[in-house]
Amino acid sequence: MLRTHTCGELTIQNVGQSVTLSGWLQRSRDLGEVIFMDLRDRYGITQLVFNAQVNAELCEKARPLGREFVLQIKGKVAERSSKNPKMPTGDIEIIVDEFTVWNVAQTPPFTIEENTDGGDDIRMKYRYLDIRRSPVKEALLLRARVASAARSYLDEQNFVEVETPVLIKSTPEGARDFVVPSRMNGGEFYALPQSPQTFKQLLMVAGMDRYYQIVKCFRDEDLRADRQPEFTQIDCEMSFIEQEDILNTFEGMIRHLFKKVKNVTLESLPRITFAEAMRDYGNDKPDIRFDMKIVDMADVVGGKNFKVFDDAGAVLAICVKGAASYTRKQLDELTEWVKRPQIGATGLVYMRYNDDNTLKSSVDKFYPEEDLKKWAEKCKASAGDLILVLAGDASKTRKAMSELRLEMGSRMGLRDKDTFCPLWVLDFPLLEWSEETNRWHAMHHPFTSPKPEDISLLETDPGKVRANAYDMVINGVEVGGGSIRIFNKELQAKMFGILGFTKEDAQAQFGFLMNAFEFGAPPHGGIAFGFDRLCSLFGGADSIRDYIAFPKNNSGRDVMIDSPAPISAEQLKELQIEVKKV
Amino acid sequence: MLRTHTCGELTIQNVGQSVTLSGWLQRSRDLGEVIFMDLRDRYGITQLVFNAQVNAELCEKARPLGREFVLQIKGKVAERSSKNPKMPTGDIEIIVDEFTVWNVAQTPPFTIEENTDGGDDIRMKYRYLDIRRSPVKEALLLRARVASAARSYLDEQNFVEVETPVLIKSTPEGARDFVVPSRMNGGEFYALPQSPQTFKQLLMVAGMDRYYQIVKCFRDEDLRADRQPEFTQIDCEMSFIEQEDILNTFEGMIRHLFKKVKNVTLESLPRITFAEAMRDYGNDKPDIRFDMKIVDMADVVGGKNFKVFDDAGAVLAICVKGAASYTRKQLDELTEWVKRPQIGATGLVYMRYNDDNTLKSSVDKFYPEEDLKKWAEKCKASAGDLILVLAGDASKTRKAMSELRLEMGSRMGLRDKDTFCPLWVLDFPLLEWSEETNRWHAMHHPFTSPKPEDISLLETDPGKVRANAYDMVINGVEVGGGSIRIFNKELQAKMFGILGFTKEDAQAQFGFLMNAFEFGAPPHGGIAFGFDRLCSLFGGADSIRDYIAFPKNNSGRDVMIDSPAPISAEQLKELQIEVKKV
């Protein structure tokens, strides 16, 4: 080893020892007679001292060493006169006896410090320098810890890690596939998996009983912020289980991860239905770190000649505890906020429940105090609270109110990144109607099983059929989702019929899975967790990028290696394809 | 859970308990009054009993149940009258009270038993059925155990698991890349990684210090038996180390794996140089489960007017202990064997050291007994041994002798699959001359560092320069290989020069790595293990296929899902490519 210790481990216990360290020169403070340097490696930072009175020659040699030079130093551990309690090595420094420059370095294009002066683009181009920075490095270390903890839990629960293939087959259903031309089978293509869904179901048919994989998946979608063309899933499937078993098993996993990685002990996870989530929070991935449930005001606002409310498909309110002190200016600003196109409300009605118990609304003209009292009762408001009301088209208003609720949660400081409130959302609809294709689509995927008690509705009222499908949501983020699968041929055939597949279509697209089901499919179900998202949640970050070692930008480019790129004419010829730019 | 126990866990301790099992009907023996069935799941097989005298109706219902039906049964654990000591559940059986058919099954196209009647092709097409067979299932379970043990060792040693990207950039050097057309960047392509080599070196520049990943890699090569277009590596890299540190760390890993997975305690690994391996075994991945080293006979066979030997570039022998009893017929057959084109020898000379101490060779005419005595001495032969001699072109003869040695090892029963003899092969040549391109090629890759003491030879005699490169070999199979990397710019530039790269070529192909090296690269090196191969070795199998859940055939096809396959005109258009079959 080119070191005896790392830069993160020497303490007061080591004083007097001769040590060898290797690392990067983070910073140099040249005080003339004395030069202090910080030497950094993955494990920490250790202070070095060169003293001209002790060794003038060495000190002169050290003076020109630049930022990010790679050094090996030998010296003695000494107690610092002015200690730094914030650093694990803050009690000591190394009196350097000799050093070797392993490598010089150009001046980095941005500072390699906790907080950098580099913008996103330059940091992506020099990702290998950005990773030297503690926040990015820690994000990657955290990711490794989450993966390790997930594996140890799943191993313990008798899940078998099985690698499914990356070169598979394109299916027209769903998002766009990345494809790979086959040289040996000219004119034919592999596709990269959007998920190992069919393979994990085949593994259940194969009797593997419990499968997992932390696996790369690929979607050729137009990228939004925080979507990556390649992403990682914790992918799991179990046989001979019911929904309850999956919920318990993966509730166990998430509790294990929080305990192991964050030392957070979670209570058992609350469960709400999709219908309740939509009713109380206006969306299917509620942030339940705070209450502020949406209240349907229909029965207390009607018949007062306020046309906006009378004509509305829905009148919805939230009660913001302790916000009665909001000024007119703040409320005007909030009104502008809800009218932004992203939120799409036409206006905002409010009611203050003042500390002196008076009630004051922006629609006093229509609603005298006795009406407002009913509002307050309905919203369980008390002195000091602010009621915010949106009205209009039912679905748009619910969506807007969901946004407003989250915004008010943030403004009121109710969305602390270190508070974690996971829950299960259950009983998703099996199908959703697409106006575009004028047919039913599977909300999860076509192998998701309906709830047995709803099967009779499949023919009469498909939209009402609930699925044995579940999402795990943490702090308003869907971190995982899955379903119990159909394993009965007749039900599957009926399902394909409802989805508008002919027998031939179904065979062409899902033939190999359906054929496998002819040979004895067990009852089974599973779940997949978005691993990048989960890691960023554990790290308290909004973006998943820092939790991916080498991410791509919003155009799907890796700007560090400058990829994608043209390939040679010879390669194209061998692959029997031609570029035909449009 | 749709069971209280698995099919592998009930023993005499459970007698009298009411249990619920779920699984596949492996086999049914209908004795009329009594029906015995074997119910199978991943964990084992449990015997079920239906007795017409106890419950005639149930017995009749059970009679038609077919092979591979998926059942749930409820019943009582009873002690068997005739126990089966070979099965963990062999002491008990279940007296069935009721059962549910989860799914029927078509008759499988081959028997789902330890030994099947199915050929390779049909088993690949119905891979999900083949995996139900114990040997294939066990191979996949073994693979998961090896992965888990490797991760726990590397985690323990402070290696960080980092996922490197799958969509990268094509480089013309090396084997053919699989490429992925980019829809968002028309006319441009990603490539799938042949290995994460450059990314792991970037992670060292990034200060990650110790990296590992169990990772899919891709090579678009014409497939030989046992080569897969996608394969898995245990990929590792370390900073601030010397070769010795890598050897110790990964010797530690392999010992850990053998202990954990096979409960085999390995001695410390012998080390030999590439030159010694070529001299003693005729190849760079020697099987040292047996000795039988190759002996250079030049100084004891020359000058006796035997033209075949006198004109030969090399005369090489092996001494096969205890094989003097080989008959003339056997020796003739062996002579035919070495003359096969795959071996390529022109003939075989032998000498028997008979039990009566007489020496008898196939070339007695030229070598009287006193000469043969010298042969025997040279080969350290004694009574009962057989000496086999090949002669001809030096390199071809060495290769042929290497094959003959392995063949004789097999014939003499010296290559037991349960004996494991790993070793390190060190000091590989840095460069090899290519007649085809008329230039030097890097034997490992262009970032491999020469041995410091050989650097001066780079300009005078490049072929003599040894590399800091090493392979781990087990039982004649190269399971891993790596090198210490060049981290010095000047040396790297010199290396590129020797490999015939212009500055521009080098920049175009390896620019992003070379640029990264401008910002402070640490001394580093690494290794990659062929994970599929390692697993098959642990499992004692010759083929890697059974250790891959869903392998491809020799044409790169997945016959189960019928991939690759044509894609739609719409997809091609979106990707801005056209198929141009040649």
XYZ file of N, CA and C in Angstrom, chain A residues 87-166:
240
model
N -13.907 18.326 12.480
C -13.293 17.277 11.658
C -12.900 16.094 12.520
N -13.163 14.868 12.047
C -12.733 13.681 12.806
C -11.219 13.690 13.059
N -10.450 14.289 12.147
C -9.000 14.341 12.335
C -8.562 15.704 12.882
N -9.519 16.450 13.410
C -9.259 17.847 13.764
C -8.348 18.062 14.959
N -8.033 16.977 15.667
C -7.156 17.128 16.827
C -5.685 17.031 16.460
N -5.418 16.553 15.235
C -4.021 16.264 14.914
C -3.606 16.928 13.597
N -2.300 16.927 13.375
C -1.759 17.319 12.079
C -0.514 16.464 11.854
N -0.028 16.467 10.608
C 1.168 15.672 10.308
C 2.334 16.616 10.057
N 3.401 16.450 10.836
C 4.643 17.182 10.572
C 5.347 16.394 9.460
N 5.379 16.977 8.276
C 5.844 16.220 7.115
C 7.372 16.128 7.075
N 7.883 14.913 6.852
C 9.327 14.689 6.732
C 9.754 14.605 5.270
N 8.913 14.026 4.445
C 9.226 13.909 3.024
C 7.941 13.700 2.248
N 8.015 14.019 0.967
C 6.820 13.784 0.155
C 7.199 13.415 -1.271
N 6.289 12.759 -1.942
C 6.429 12.400 -3.352
C 5.227 12.971 -4.093
N 5.485 13.558 -5.240
C 4.365 13.998 -6.072
C 4.013 12.853 -7.022
N 2.896 12.183 -6.778
C 2.463 11.120 -7.692
C 2.049 11.712 -9.031
N 1.367 12.841 -8.946
C 0.906 13.468 -10.175
C 0.632 14.945 -9.935
N 0.927 15.753 -10.954
C 0.540 17.151 -10.917
C -0.900 17.237 -11.428
N -1.491 18.415 -11.322
C -2.865 18.600 -11.802
C -3.016 19.997 -12.375
N -3.728 20.078 -13.461
C -4.150 21.390 -13.932
C -5.082 21.996 -12.888
N -5.183 23.306 -12.902
C -6.128 23.947 -11.998
C -7.535 23.485 -12.379
N -8.257 22.929 -11.426
C -9.592 22.427 -11.772
C -10.518 23.562 -12.210
N -11.457 23.272 -13.096
C -12.346 24.310 -13.638
C -13.380 24.817 -12.638
N -13.455 24.193 -11.478
C -14.317 24.718 -10.402
C -13.708 24.251 -9.086
N -14.090 24.891 -8.004
C -13.470 24.540 -6.727
C -13.998 23.201 -6.224
N -13.043 22.394 -5.755
C -13.382 21.058 -5.240
C -13.611 21.212 -3.742
N -14.753 21.774 -3.404
C -15.078 22.025 -2.001
C -16.525 21.617 -1.787
N -16.918 21.569 -0.532
C -18.304 21.271 -0.151
C -19.263 22.086 -1.031
N -19.082 23.404 -1.043
C -19.870 24.265 -1.914
C -18.970 24.742 -3.033
N -19.379 24.478 -4.260
C -18.504 24.781 -5.380
C -19.003 25.995 -6.138
N -18.096 26.592 -6.912
C -18.490 27.712 -7.760
C -18.859 27.231 -9.165
N -18.830 25.918 -9.384
C -19.092 25.389 -10.720
C -20.583 25.239 -10.997
N -21.011 25.641 -12.197
C -22.402 25.439 -12.602
C -22.630 23.991 -13.003
N -23.912 23.641 -13.222
C -24.286 22.262 -13.542
C -23.540 21.713 -14.751
N -23.479 22.505 -15.816
C -22.924 21.992 -17.065
C -21.459 21.636 -16.941
N -20.693 22.530 -16.335
C -19.250 22.281 -16.220
C -18.994 21.121 -15.254
N -19.834 21.010 -14.234
C -19.634 19.916 -13.286
C -19.969 18.565 -13.931
N -20.923 18.568 -14.846
C -21.247 17.327 -15.558
C -20.133 16.939 -16.527
N -19.546 17.932 -17.165
C -18.467 17.649 -18.107
C -17.258 17.063 -17.377
N -17.000 17.594 -16.194
C -15.874 17.101 -15.387
C -16.422 16.330 -14.193
N -17.289 15.377 -14.483
C -17.953 14.649 -13.416
C -16.930 14.009 -12.457
N -15.795 13.548 -13.019
C -14.774 12.907 -12.171
C -14.183 13.873 -11.164
N -14.267 15.183 -11.429
C -13.831 16.161 -10.428
C -14.960 16.457 -9.447
N -16.185 16.494 -9.967
C -17.340 16.762 -9.104
C -17.484 15.670 -8.047
N -17.172 14.419 -8.456
C -17.295 13.304 -7.501
C -16.283 13.445 -6.360
N -15.176 14.193 -6.602
C -14.232 14.432 -5.495
C -14.865 15.288 -4.393
N -15.892 16.047 -4.748
C -16.547 16.908 -3.765
C -17.374 16.064 -2.803
N -17.315 16.441 -1.555
C -17.928 15.629 -0.516
C -19.424 15.340 -0.742
N -20.259 16.321 -1.145
C -21.693 15.992 -1.268
C -21.961 14.928 -2.343
N -21.235 15.004 -3.446
C -21.468 14.031 -4.520
C -20.911 12.671 -4.106
N -19.704 12.689 -3.556
C -19.102 11.435 -3.076
C -20.013 10.765 -2.048
N -20.514 11.552 -1.102
C -21.374 10.982 -0.059
C -22.660 10.414 -0.655
N -23.166 11.069 -1.703
C -24.376 10.567 -2.360
C -24.120 9.181 -2.944
N -22.947 8.994 -3.561
C -22.629 7.688 -4.150
C -22.366 6.635 -3.069
N -21.746 7.060 -1.982
C -21.533 6.119 -0.879
C -22.868 5.715 -0.257
N -23.767 6.683 -0.142
C -25.097 6.386 0.385
C -25.809 5.370 -0.502
N -25.718 5.597 -1.804
C -26.347 4.672 -2.755
C -25.844 3.240 -2.540
N -24.535 3.102 -2.377
C -23.962 1.774 -2.166
C -24.489 1.161 -0.865
N -24.650 1.991 0.151
C -25.166 1.479 1.434
C -26.621 1.034 1.303
N -27.417 1.802 0.551
C -28.822 1.420 0.364
C -28.899 0.084 -0.386
N -28.086 -0.046 -1.432
C -28.091 -1.291 -2.210
C -27.712 -2.473 -1.328
N -26.673 -2.286 -0.545
C -26.188 -3.363 0.307
C -27.239 -3.758 1.346
N -27.889 -2.757 1.928
C -28.913 -3.045 2.940
C -30.117 -3.736 2.305
N -30.490 -3.312 1.092
C -31.622 -3.957 0.409
C -31.290 -5.416 0.136
N -30.075 -5.657 -0.352
C -29.683 -7.038 -0.652
C -29.664 -7.894 0.599
N -29.148 -7.349 1.695
C -29.031 -8.189 2.878
C -30.431 -8.544 3.396
N -31.367 -7.593 3.306
C -32.747 -7.907 3.727
C -33.362 -8.988 2.840
N -33.218 -8.799 1.546
C -33.868 -9.726 0.614
C -33.219 -11.116 0.661
N -31.893 -11.155 0.788
C -31.212 -12.444 0.964
C -31.778 -13.166 2.189
N -31.882 -12.416 3.259
C -32.391 -12.941 4.527
C -33.802 -13.515 4.367
N -34.597 -12.896 3.504
C -35.981 -13.325 3.277
C -36.071 -14.388 2.181
N -34.925 -14.990 1.835
C -34.922 -16.097 0.877
C -35.189 -15.696 -0.567
N -35.048 -14.397 -0.868
C -35.124 -13.993 -2.261
C -33.809 -14.368 -2.947
N -33.897 -14.795 -4.195
C -32.700 -15.156 -4.966
C -32.427 -14.054 -5.973
N -31.193 -13.583 -5.997
C -30.812 -12.608 -7.009
C -30.608 -13.356 -8.334
N -31.378 -12.998 -9.337
C -31.220 -13.602 -10.662
C -31.026 -12.483 -11.667
N -29.999 -12.596 -12.504
C -29.778 -11.603 -13.550
C -30.620 -11.958 -14.767
N -31.457 -11.041 -15.188
C -32.251 -11.243 -16.399
C -31.528 -10.568 -17.563
N -31.813 -10.975 -18.793
C -31.016 -10.459 -19.919
C -31.264 -8.978 -20.217
N -30.235 -8.350 -20.780
C -30.319 -6.945 -21.190
C -30.690 -6.863 -22.670
